[in-house]
Amino acid sequence: MHTYKEGSCHIIILSAAKMLIIQMLIDFISGAFECEMSVNVKCQTCSNATHCKTCKAGYWGKECGIPCGSGCLNNTCQIEDGSCECEDGYWGKQCLLTCSGRCAKNTCNTTDGLCVCEEGYYGNTCWYECAKQCASSSVEANKTICNSTTGECRHCKTGFFGRFCYYSCSPNCADGECEQMSGNCSACPLNETYGDACEKHCSMKCNQGQCHVKSGNCSLGCIPTHYGPRCEFTCSTNCKPTANWVVCDDNGACLGGCVDGYSGDNCLTGEINLRKRESPQAASLLLK
């Protein structure tokens, strides 16, 4: 049985602890030196003499010899495959691909590169330009001037029509404006013409020569002596005019009554016809 003095025991334990610490420092220094010299200066720490355990910022791979992608956030990537989180403007697993320069705020989906387009462009990656005849609308302030997928114009500039606003409106259209899909004139100059291209003239019997742009029906009524949708009928000459010189209504009925010898709504029933019904003999005397 061995016995130790109390002071001797403390010296032995202290010496052992010092030796352990010294050995750990030697191992650390020699390991780091070996990592730097035998593997690659890009290593941060090594797992052994030939493989890096972690890389310095900006590199990846077993020997930390591959640079991280140019778009990696903070110039940092995974040591195994170089994957990283992308900065704005880049996409892909290693952030090597750049977003289209026409992506809004220079930002795209980091997986597939798809993005929301800047004003005036369309397509999955915004490579296509909207037609120059497309127009913006203050009512739809949050929308681009053309469909972000198909490129169809939401509105056309004045004077154009069609899905992509490639076609010109008829020069007969009022203010050069026509309906976007059909190309039909929205209005005709002074309302004196009508038809899809304002190619037909309103009837001269229309009041002030004006008619409806689509139907051609007189929009302000007829001159005093005519009636009908397009004022194509003449009031009976047996009508008396009113104080305003209006002769008949829209159905041809006399508004001021009939001249002597005639009756009926349209004053077409004459005195002779009345006498024939009342007394054939009296009517024959009138004919002599």
mmCIF file of C-alpha atoms in Angstrom:
data_model
loop_
_atom_site.group_PDB
_atom_site.id
_atom_site.type_symbol
_atom_site.label_atom_id
_atom_site.label_comp_id
_atom_site.label_asym_id
_atom_site.label_seq_id
_atom_site.Cartn_x
_atom_site.Cartn_y
_atom_site.Cartn_z
ATOM 1 C CA MET A 1 0.000 0.000 0.000
ATOM 2 C CA HIS A 2 1.382 3.350 -1.109
ATOM 3 C CA THR A 3 0.995 6.482 0.857
ATOM 4 C CA TYR A 4 1.429 10.029 -0.353
ATOM 5 C CA LYS A 5 1.854 13.183 1.424
ATOM 6 C CA GLU A 6 -0.851 15.756 0.833
ATOM 7 C CA GLY A 7 1.480 18.232 -0.873
ATOM 8 C CA SER A 8 2.914 15.629 -3.213
ATOM 9 C CA CYS A 9 -0.568 14.640 -4.441
ATOM 10 C CA HIS A 10 -1.378 18.196 -5.399
ATOM 11 C CA ILE A 11 1.858 18.522 -7.349
ATOM 12 C CA ILE A 12 1.208 15.324 -9.314
ATOM 13 C CA ILE A 13 -2.386 16.348 -10.272
ATOM 14 C CA LEU A 14 -1.262 19.824 -11.286
ATOM 15 C CA SER A 15 1.529 18.453 -13.424
ATOM 16 C CA ALA A 16 -0.872 16.071 -15.227
ATOM 17 C CA ALA A 17 -3.310 18.883 -15.998
ATOM 18 C CA LYS A 18 -0.517 21.049 -17.401
ATOM 19 C CA MET A 19 0.666 18.246 -19.616
ATOM 20 C CA LEU A 20 -2.853 17.689 -20.964
ATOM 21 C CA ILE A 21 -3.292 21.342 -21.814
ATOM 22 C CA ILE A 22 0.117 21.543 -23.447
ATOM 23 C CA GLN A 23 -0.664 18.465 -25.566
ATOM 24 C CA MET A 24 -4.013 19.918 -26.684
ATOM 25 C CA LEU A 25 -2.294 23.117 -27.761
ATOM 26 C CA ILE A 26 0.333 21.197 -29.673
ATOM 27 C CA ASP A 27 -2.352 19.126 -31.423
ATOM 28 C CA PHE A 28 -4.396 22.219 -32.297
ATOM 29 C CA ILE A 29 -1.402 24.145 -33.664
ATOM 30 C CA SER A 30 -0.060 21.220 -35.624
ATOM 31 C CA GLY A 31 -3.562 20.363 -36.962
ATOM 32 C CA ALA A 32 -4.263 23.890 -38.116
ATOM 33 C CA PHE A 33 -0.835 24.100 -39.718
ATOM 34 C CA GLU A 34 -1.389 20.766 -41.411
ATOM 35 C CA CYS A 35 -4.863 21.940 -42.619
ATOM 36 C CA GLU A 36 -3.428 25.131 -44.096
ATOM 37 C CA MET A 37 -0.406 23.538 -45.698
ATOM 38 C CA SER A 38 -1.493 20.094 -46.833
ATOM 39 C CA VAL A 39 -5.099 20.705 -47.946
ATOM 40 C CA ASN A 40 -5.946 24.246 -49.055
ATOM 41 C CA VAL A 41 -5.524 27.715 -47.701
ATOM 42 C CA LYS A 42 -9.320 28.187 -48.182
ATOM 43 C CA CYS A 43 -10.049 25.729 -45.351
ATOM 44 C CA GLN A 44 -11.332 27.107 -42.103
ATOM 45 C CA THR A 45 -10.980 23.789 -40.225
ATOM 46 C CA CYS A 46 -10.031 20.255 -41.370
ATOM 47 C CA SER A 47 -11.528 16.849 -40.698
ATOM 48 C CA ASN A 48 -8.219 15.223 -41.662
ATOM 49 C CA ALA A 49 -5.116 15.974 -43.650
ATOM 50 C CA THR A 50 -6.928 15.814 -46.992
ATOM 51 C CA HIS A 51 -10.440 17.119 -46.351
ATOM 52 C CA CYS A 52 -11.720 20.438 -45.117
ATOM 53 C CA LYS A 53 -14.369 20.414 -42.424
ATOM 54 C CA THR A 54 -15.427 24.042 -42.942
ATOM 55 C CA CYS A 55 -14.430 26.617 -45.558
ATOM 56 C CA LYS A 56 -13.544 30.226 -45.355
ATOM 57 C CA ALA A 57 -16.238 32.632 -46.625
ATOM 58 C CA GLY A 58 -16.698 32.464 -50.389
ATOM 59 C CA TYR A 59 -15.669 28.823 -51.022
ATOM 60 C CA TRP A 60 -17.043 25.288 -50.936
ATOM 61 C CA GLY A 61 -16.062 21.683 -51.732
ATOM 62 C CA LYS A 62 -13.990 18.987 -49.978
ATOM 63 C CA GLU A 63 -10.884 21.066 -50.469
ATOM 64 C CA CYS A 64 -12.713 24.438 -50.427
ATOM 65 C CA GLY A 65 -11.412 25.131 -53.901
ATOM 66 C CA ILE A 66 -14.688 26.164 -55.580
ATOM 67 C CA PRO A 67 -15.900 29.775 -55.285
ATOM 68 C CA CYS A 68 -19.482 30.357 -54.116
ATOM 69 C CA GLY A 69 -21.892 31.731 -56.707
ATOM 70 C CA SER A 70 -21.596 35.441 -57.455
ATOM 71 C CA GLY A 71 -25.148 35.987 -56.198
ATOM 72 C CA CYS A 72 -24.789 34.209 -52.840
ATOM 73 C CA LEU A 73 -25.928 36.367 -49.955
ATOM 74 C CA ASN A 74 -22.985 37.495 -47.813
ATOM 75 C CA ASN A 75 -20.700 35.455 -50.099
ATOM 76 C CA THR A 76 -21.603 32.334 -48.115
ATOM 77 C CA CYS A 77 -22.630 28.875 -49.396
ATOM 78 C CA GLN A 78 -22.959 25.269 -48.259
ATOM 79 C CA ILE A 79 -19.680 23.300 -48.256
ATOM 80 C CA GLU A 80 -21.375 20.177 -49.663
ATOM 81 C CA ASP A 81 -22.980 21.524 -52.861
ATOM 82 C CA GLY A 82 -22.425 25.291 -53.005
ATOM 83 C CA SER A 83 -26.121 26.033 -52.546
ATOM 84 C CA CYS A 84 -26.965 29.365 -50.949
ATOM 85 C CA GLU A 85 -29.514 32.070 -50.327
ATOM 86 C CA CYS A 86 -29.582 34.520 -53.242
ATOM 87 C CA GLU A 87 -29.148 38.254 -53.230
ATOM 88 C CA ASP A 88 -31.736 40.316 -55.169
ATOM 89 C CA GLY A 89 -31.212 39.916 -58.890
ATOM 90 C CA TYR A 90 -29.995 36.281 -58.833
ATOM 91 C CA TRP A 91 -31.603 32.859 -58.927
ATOM 92 C CA GLY A 92 -30.720 29.151 -59.105
ATOM 93 C CA LYS A 93 -29.451 26.634 -56.559
ATOM 94 C CA GLN A 94 -26.040 28.317 -56.449
ATOM 95 C CA CYS A 95 -27.328 31.800 -57.396
ATOM 96 C CA LEU A 96 -25.280 31.835 -60.599
ATOM 97 C CA LEU A 97 -28.139 33.042 -62.835
ATOM 98 C CA THR A 98 -29.316 36.647 -63.066
ATOM 99 C CA CYS A 99 -32.957 37.742 -63.136
ATOM 100 C CA SER A 100 -34.201 39.433 -66.280
ATOM 101 C CA GLY A 101 -33.337 43.120 -66.269
ATOM 102 C CA ARG A 102 -37.035 43.789 -66.852
ATOM 103 C CA CYS A 103 -38.207 42.148 -63.621
ATOM 104 C CA ALA A 104 -39.841 44.616 -61.240
ATOM 105 C CA LYS A 105 -37.390 45.728 -58.530
ATOM 106 C CA ASN A 106 -34.806 43.407 -60.127
ATOM 107 C CA THR A 107 -36.304 40.499 -58.154
ATOM 108 C CA CYS A 108 -37.332 37.036 -59.374
ATOM 109 C CA ASN A 109 -38.232 33.620 -58.004
ATOM 110 C CA THR A 110 -34.977 32.053 -56.826
ATOM 111 C CA THR A 111 -36.083 28.605 -58.013
ATOM 112 C CA ASP A 112 -37.184 29.230 -61.621
ATOM 113 C CA GLY A 113 -36.357 32.879 -62.372
ATOM 114 C CA LEU A 114 -39.991 33.882 -62.993
ATOM 115 C CA CYS A 115 -40.947 37.395 -61.976
ATOM 116 C CA VAL A 116 -43.435 40.258 -62.013
ATOM 117 C CA CYS A 117 -42.654 42.518 -64.963
ATOM 118 C CA GLU A 118 -41.812 46.189 -65.063
ATOM 119 C CA GLU A 119 -44.308 48.419 -66.866
ATOM 120 C CA GLY A 120 -44.303 47.744 -70.604
ATOM 121 C CA TYR A 121 -43.102 44.116 -70.606
ATOM 122 C CA TYR A 122 -44.648 40.648 -70.407
ATOM 123 C CA GLY A 123 -43.820 36.934 -70.386
ATOM 124 C CA ASN A 124 -42.581 34.532 -67.704
ATOM 125 C CA THR A 125 -39.239 36.289 -67.545
ATOM 126 C CA CYS A 126 -40.409 39.619 -69.010
ATOM 127 C CA TRP A 127 -38.365 39.360 -72.211
ATOM 128 C CA TYR A 128 -41.185 40.623 -74.462
ATOM 129 C CA GLU A 129 -42.255 44.235 -74.895
ATOM 130 C CA CYS A 130 -45.914 45.296 -74.920
ATOM 131 C CA ALA A 131 -47.162 46.792 -78.214
ATOM 132 C CA LYS A 132 -46.446 50.510 -78.446
ATOM 133 C CA GLN A 133 -50.138 51.140 -79.173
ATOM 134 C CA CYS A 134 -51.118 49.785 -75.726
ATOM 135 C CA ALA A 135 -52.348 52.475 -73.335
ATOM 136 C CA SER A 136 -52.457 52.684 -69.559
ATOM 137 C CA SER A 137 -55.573 53.457 -67.561
ATOM 138 C CA SER A 138 -55.788 55.615 -64.447
ATOM 139 C CA VAL A 139 -58.627 53.371 -63.258
ATOM 140 C CA GLU A 140 -56.326 50.320 -63.251
ATOM 141 C CA ALA A 141 -53.265 51.946 -61.756
ATOM 142 C CA ASN A 142 -51.879 48.693 -60.348
ATOM 143 C CA LYS A 143 -51.924 46.821 -63.658
ATOM 144 C CA THR A 144 -49.406 46.880 -66.492
ATOM 145 C CA ILE A 145 -50.486 48.172 -69.900
ATOM 146 C CA CYS A 146 -50.631 44.631 -71.300
ATOM 147 C CA ASN A 147 -51.457 41.164 -69.980
ATOM 148 C CA SER A 148 -48.376 39.820 -68.200
ATOM 149 C CA THR A 149 -48.819 36.377 -69.819
ATOM 150 C CA THR A 150 -50.228 36.954 -73.331
ATOM 151 C CA GLY A 151 -49.170 40.535 -74.034
ATOM 152 C CA GLU A 152 -52.728 41.567 -74.994
ATOM 153 C CA CYS A 153 -53.293 45.290 -74.453
ATOM 154 C CA ARG A 154 -55.668 46.249 -71.659
ATOM 155 C CA HIS A 155 -56.534 49.448 -73.527
ATOM 156 C CA CYS A 156 -55.549 50.943 -76.871
ATOM 157 C CA LYS A 157 -54.223 54.380 -77.614
ATOM 158 C CA THR A 158 -56.658 56.620 -79.472
ATOM 159 C CA GLY A 159 -57.018 55.567 -83.094
ATOM 160 C CA PHE A 160 -56.212 51.846 -82.646
ATOM 161 C CA PHE A 161 -58.093 48.640 -81.878
ATOM 162 C CA GLY A 162 -57.635 44.860 -81.599
ATOM 163 C CA ARG A 163 -56.169 42.505 -78.980
ATOM 164 C CA PHE A 164 -52.731 43.987 -79.524
ATOM 165 C CA CYS A 165 -54.004 47.345 -80.857
ATOM 166 C CA TYR A 166 -52.380 46.751 -84.237
ATOM 167 C CA TYR A 167 -55.332 48.023 -86.336
ATOM 168 C CA SER A 168 -56.369 51.608 -87.067
ATOM 169 C CA CYS A 169 -59.869 52.941 -86.409
ATOM 170 C CA SER A 170 -61.867 54.393 -89.311
ATOM 171 C CA PRO A 171 -60.924 58.027 -90.015
ATOM 172 C CA ASN A 172 -64.676 58.753 -89.929
ATOM 173 C CA CYS A 173 -64.887 57.998 -86.183
ATOM 174 C CA ALA A 174 -65.383 60.988 -83.897
ATOM 175 C CA ASP A 175 -62.046 61.927 -82.328
ATOM 176 C CA GLY A 176 -60.564 58.859 -84.044
ATOM 177 C CA GLU A 177 -61.935 56.561 -81.306
ATOM 178 C CA CYS A 178 -63.423 53.106 -81.817
ATOM 179 C CA GLU A 179 -64.311 50.047 -79.738
ATOM 180 C CA GLN A 180 -61.242 48.003 -78.872
ATOM 181 C CA MET A 181 -62.464 44.557 -79.903
ATOM 182 C CA SER A 182 -64.745 45.283 -82.882
ATOM 183 C CA GLY A 183 -63.197 48.469 -84.284
ATOM 184 C CA ASN A 184 -66.685 50.005 -84.579
ATOM 185 C CA CYS A 185 -66.764 53.763 -84.088
ATOM 186 C CA SER A 186 -67.738 54.800 -80.566
ATOM 187 C CA ALA A 187 -69.363 57.945 -81.959
ATOM 188 C CA CYS A 188 -69.695 59.789 -85.265
ATOM 189 C CA PRO A 189 -68.793 63.441 -85.926
ATOM 190 C CA LEU A 190 -71.697 65.782 -85.060
ATOM 191 C CA ASN A 191 -73.938 62.661 -85.024
ATOM 192 C CA GLU A 192 -74.663 63.276 -88.696
ATOM 193 C CA THR A 193 -73.449 59.868 -89.862
ATOM 194 C CA TYR A 194 -73.940 56.315 -88.594
ATOM 195 C CA GLY A 195 -72.784 52.739 -89.099
ATOM 196 C CA ASP A 196 -69.822 50.715 -87.846
ATOM 197 C CA ALA A 197 -67.401 53.058 -89.577
ATOM 198 C CA CYS A 198 -69.693 56.139 -89.674
ATOM 199 C CA GLU A 199 -69.908 55.593 -93.412
ATOM 200 C CA LYS A 200 -73.666 56.272 -93.782
ATOM 201 C CA HIS A 201 -75.401 59.663 -93.641
ATOM 202 C CA CYS A 202 -78.370 60.336 -91.412
ATOM 203 C CA SER A 203 -81.652 61.161 -93.154
ATOM 204 C CA MET A 204 -82.034 64.808 -94.103
ATOM 205 C CA LYS A 205 -85.494 64.579 -92.565
ATOM 206 C CA CYS A 206 -83.938 64.034 -89.086
ATOM 207 C CA ASN A 207 -84.183 67.074 -86.843
ATOM 208 C CA GLN A 208 -80.832 68.880 -87.050
ATOM 209 C CA GLY A 209 -79.661 66.035 -89.276
ATOM 210 C CA GLN A 210 -78.689 63.889 -86.266
ATOM 211 C CA CYS A 211 -79.228 60.160 -85.746
ATOM 212 C CA HIS A 212 -78.119 57.267 -83.547
ATOM 213 C CA VAL A 213 -74.616 56.017 -84.380
ATOM 214 C CA LYS A 214 -75.684 52.345 -84.487
ATOM 215 C CA SER A 215 -79.248 52.260 -85.848
ATOM 216 C CA GLY A 216 -79.455 55.442 -87.900
ATOM 217 C CA ASN A 217 -82.754 56.310 -86.193
ATOM 218 C CA CYS A 218 -83.246 60.042 -85.801
ATOM 219 C CA SER A 219 -82.120 60.897 -82.282
ATOM 220 C CA LEU A 220 -83.780 64.332 -82.012
ATOM 221 C CA GLY A 221 -86.993 63.514 -83.806
ATOM 222 C CA CYS A 222 -88.090 64.609 -87.273
ATOM 223 C CA ILE A 223 -88.619 67.848 -89.110
ATOM 224 C CA PRO A 224 -92.297 69.002 -88.665
ATOM 225 C CA THR A 225 -93.697 67.280 -91.754
ATOM 226 C CA HIS A 226 -92.241 63.774 -91.241
ATOM 227 C CA TYR A 227 -92.358 60.828 -88.836
ATOM 228 C CA GLY A 228 -91.012 57.303 -88.365
ATOM 229 C CA PRO A 229 -87.772 55.936 -86.811
ATOM 230 C CA ARG A 230 -85.735 57.486 -89.604
ATOM 231 C CA CYS A 231 -88.349 60.087 -90.561
ATOM 232 C CA GLU A 232 -89.013 58.154 -93.712
ATOM 233 C CA PHE A 233 -92.778 58.846 -93.699
ATOM 234 C CA THR A 234 -94.575 62.100 -94.557
ATOM 235 C CA CYS A 235 -97.414 63.448 -92.424
ATOM 236 C CA SER A 236 -100.765 63.644 -94.183
ATOM 237 C CA THR A 237 -101.317 66.859 -96.097
ATOM 238 C CA ASN A 238 -104.761 66.882 -94.495
ATOM 239 C CA CYS A 239 -103.234 67.574 -91.052
ATOM 240 C CA LYS A 240 -103.389 71.031 -89.531
ATOM 241 C CA PRO A 241 -100.086 72.161 -87.998
ATOM 242 C CA THR A 242 -99.883 73.143 -84.360
ATOM 243 C CA ALA A 243 -98.820 76.571 -83.172
ATOM 244 C CA ASN A 244 -95.225 75.278 -83.259
ATOM 245 C CA TRP A 245 -95.771 74.040 -86.801
ATOM 246 C CA VAL A 246 -95.494 70.394 -85.746
ATOM 247 C CA VAL A 247 -97.814 68.461 -88.006
ATOM 248 C CA CYS A 248 -97.948 64.852 -86.695
ATOM 249 C CA ASP A 249 -96.540 62.618 -83.956
ATOM 250 C CA ASP A 250 -94.215 59.595 -84.226
ATOM 251 C CA ASN A 251 -97.094 57.444 -85.421
ATOM 252 C CA GLY A 252 -98.289 59.915 -88.062
ATOM 253 C CA ALA A 253 -101.337 61.076 -86.051
ATOM 254 C CA CYS A 254 -102.216 64.709 -86.802
ATOM 255 C CA LEU A 255 -101.543 66.889 -83.752
ATOM 256 C CA GLY A 256 -103.440 70.004 -84.836
ATOM 257 C CA GLY A 257 -106.506 68.217 -86.148
ATOM 258 C CA CYS A 258 -107.655 67.848 -89.753
ATOM 259 C CA VAL A 259 -108.445 70.322 -92.451
ATOM 260 C CA ASP A 260 -112.120 70.652 -93.351
ATOM 261 C CA GLY A 261 -113.583 67.612 -95.000
ATOM 262 C CA TYR A 262 -111.212 65.078 -93.383
ATOM 263 C CA SER A 263 -111.142 63.118 -90.154
ATOM 264 C CA GLY A 264 -109.374 60.279 -88.363
ATOM 265 C CA ASP A 265 -106.116 60.145 -86.469
ATOM 266 C CA ASN A 266 -104.180 60.617 -89.675
ATOM 267 C CA CYS A 267 -106.853 62.763 -91.386
ATOM 268 C CA LEU A 268 -107.056 60.279 -94.212
ATOM 269 C CA THR A 269 -110.841 59.832 -94.098
ATOM 270 C CA GLY A 270 -112.308 62.357 -96.585
ATOM 271 C CA GLU A 271 -115.749 64.056 -96.730
ATOM 272 C CA ILE A 272 -116.869 62.001 -99.744
ATOM 273 C CA ASN A 273 -116.172 58.688 -97.995
ATOM 274 C CA LEU A 274 -118.144 59.876 -94.961
ATOM 275 C CA ARG A 275 -121.127 60.849 -97.145
ATOM 276 C CA LYS A 276 -121.037 57.455 -98.859
ATOM 277 C CA ARG A 277 -121.474 55.753 -95.550
ATOM 278 C CA GLU A 278 -124.134 58.220 -94.363
ATOM 279 C CA SER A 279 -126.089 58.579 -97.647
ATOM 280 C CA PRO A 280 -125.067 57.181 -101.057
ATOM 281 C CA GLN A 281 -127.483 59.617 -102.771
ATOM 282 C CA ALA A 282 -125.875 62.678 -101.141
ATOM 283 C CA ALA A 283 -122.449 61.478 -102.152
ATOM 284 C CA SER A 284 -123.539 61.120 -105.776
ATOM 285 C CA LEU A 285 -124.773 64.717 -105.775
ATOM 286 C CA LEU A 286 -121.355 65.893 -104.592
ATOM 287 C CA LEU A 287 -119.739 64.112 -107.491
ATOM 288 C CA LYS A 288 -121.910 65.943 -110.102
#
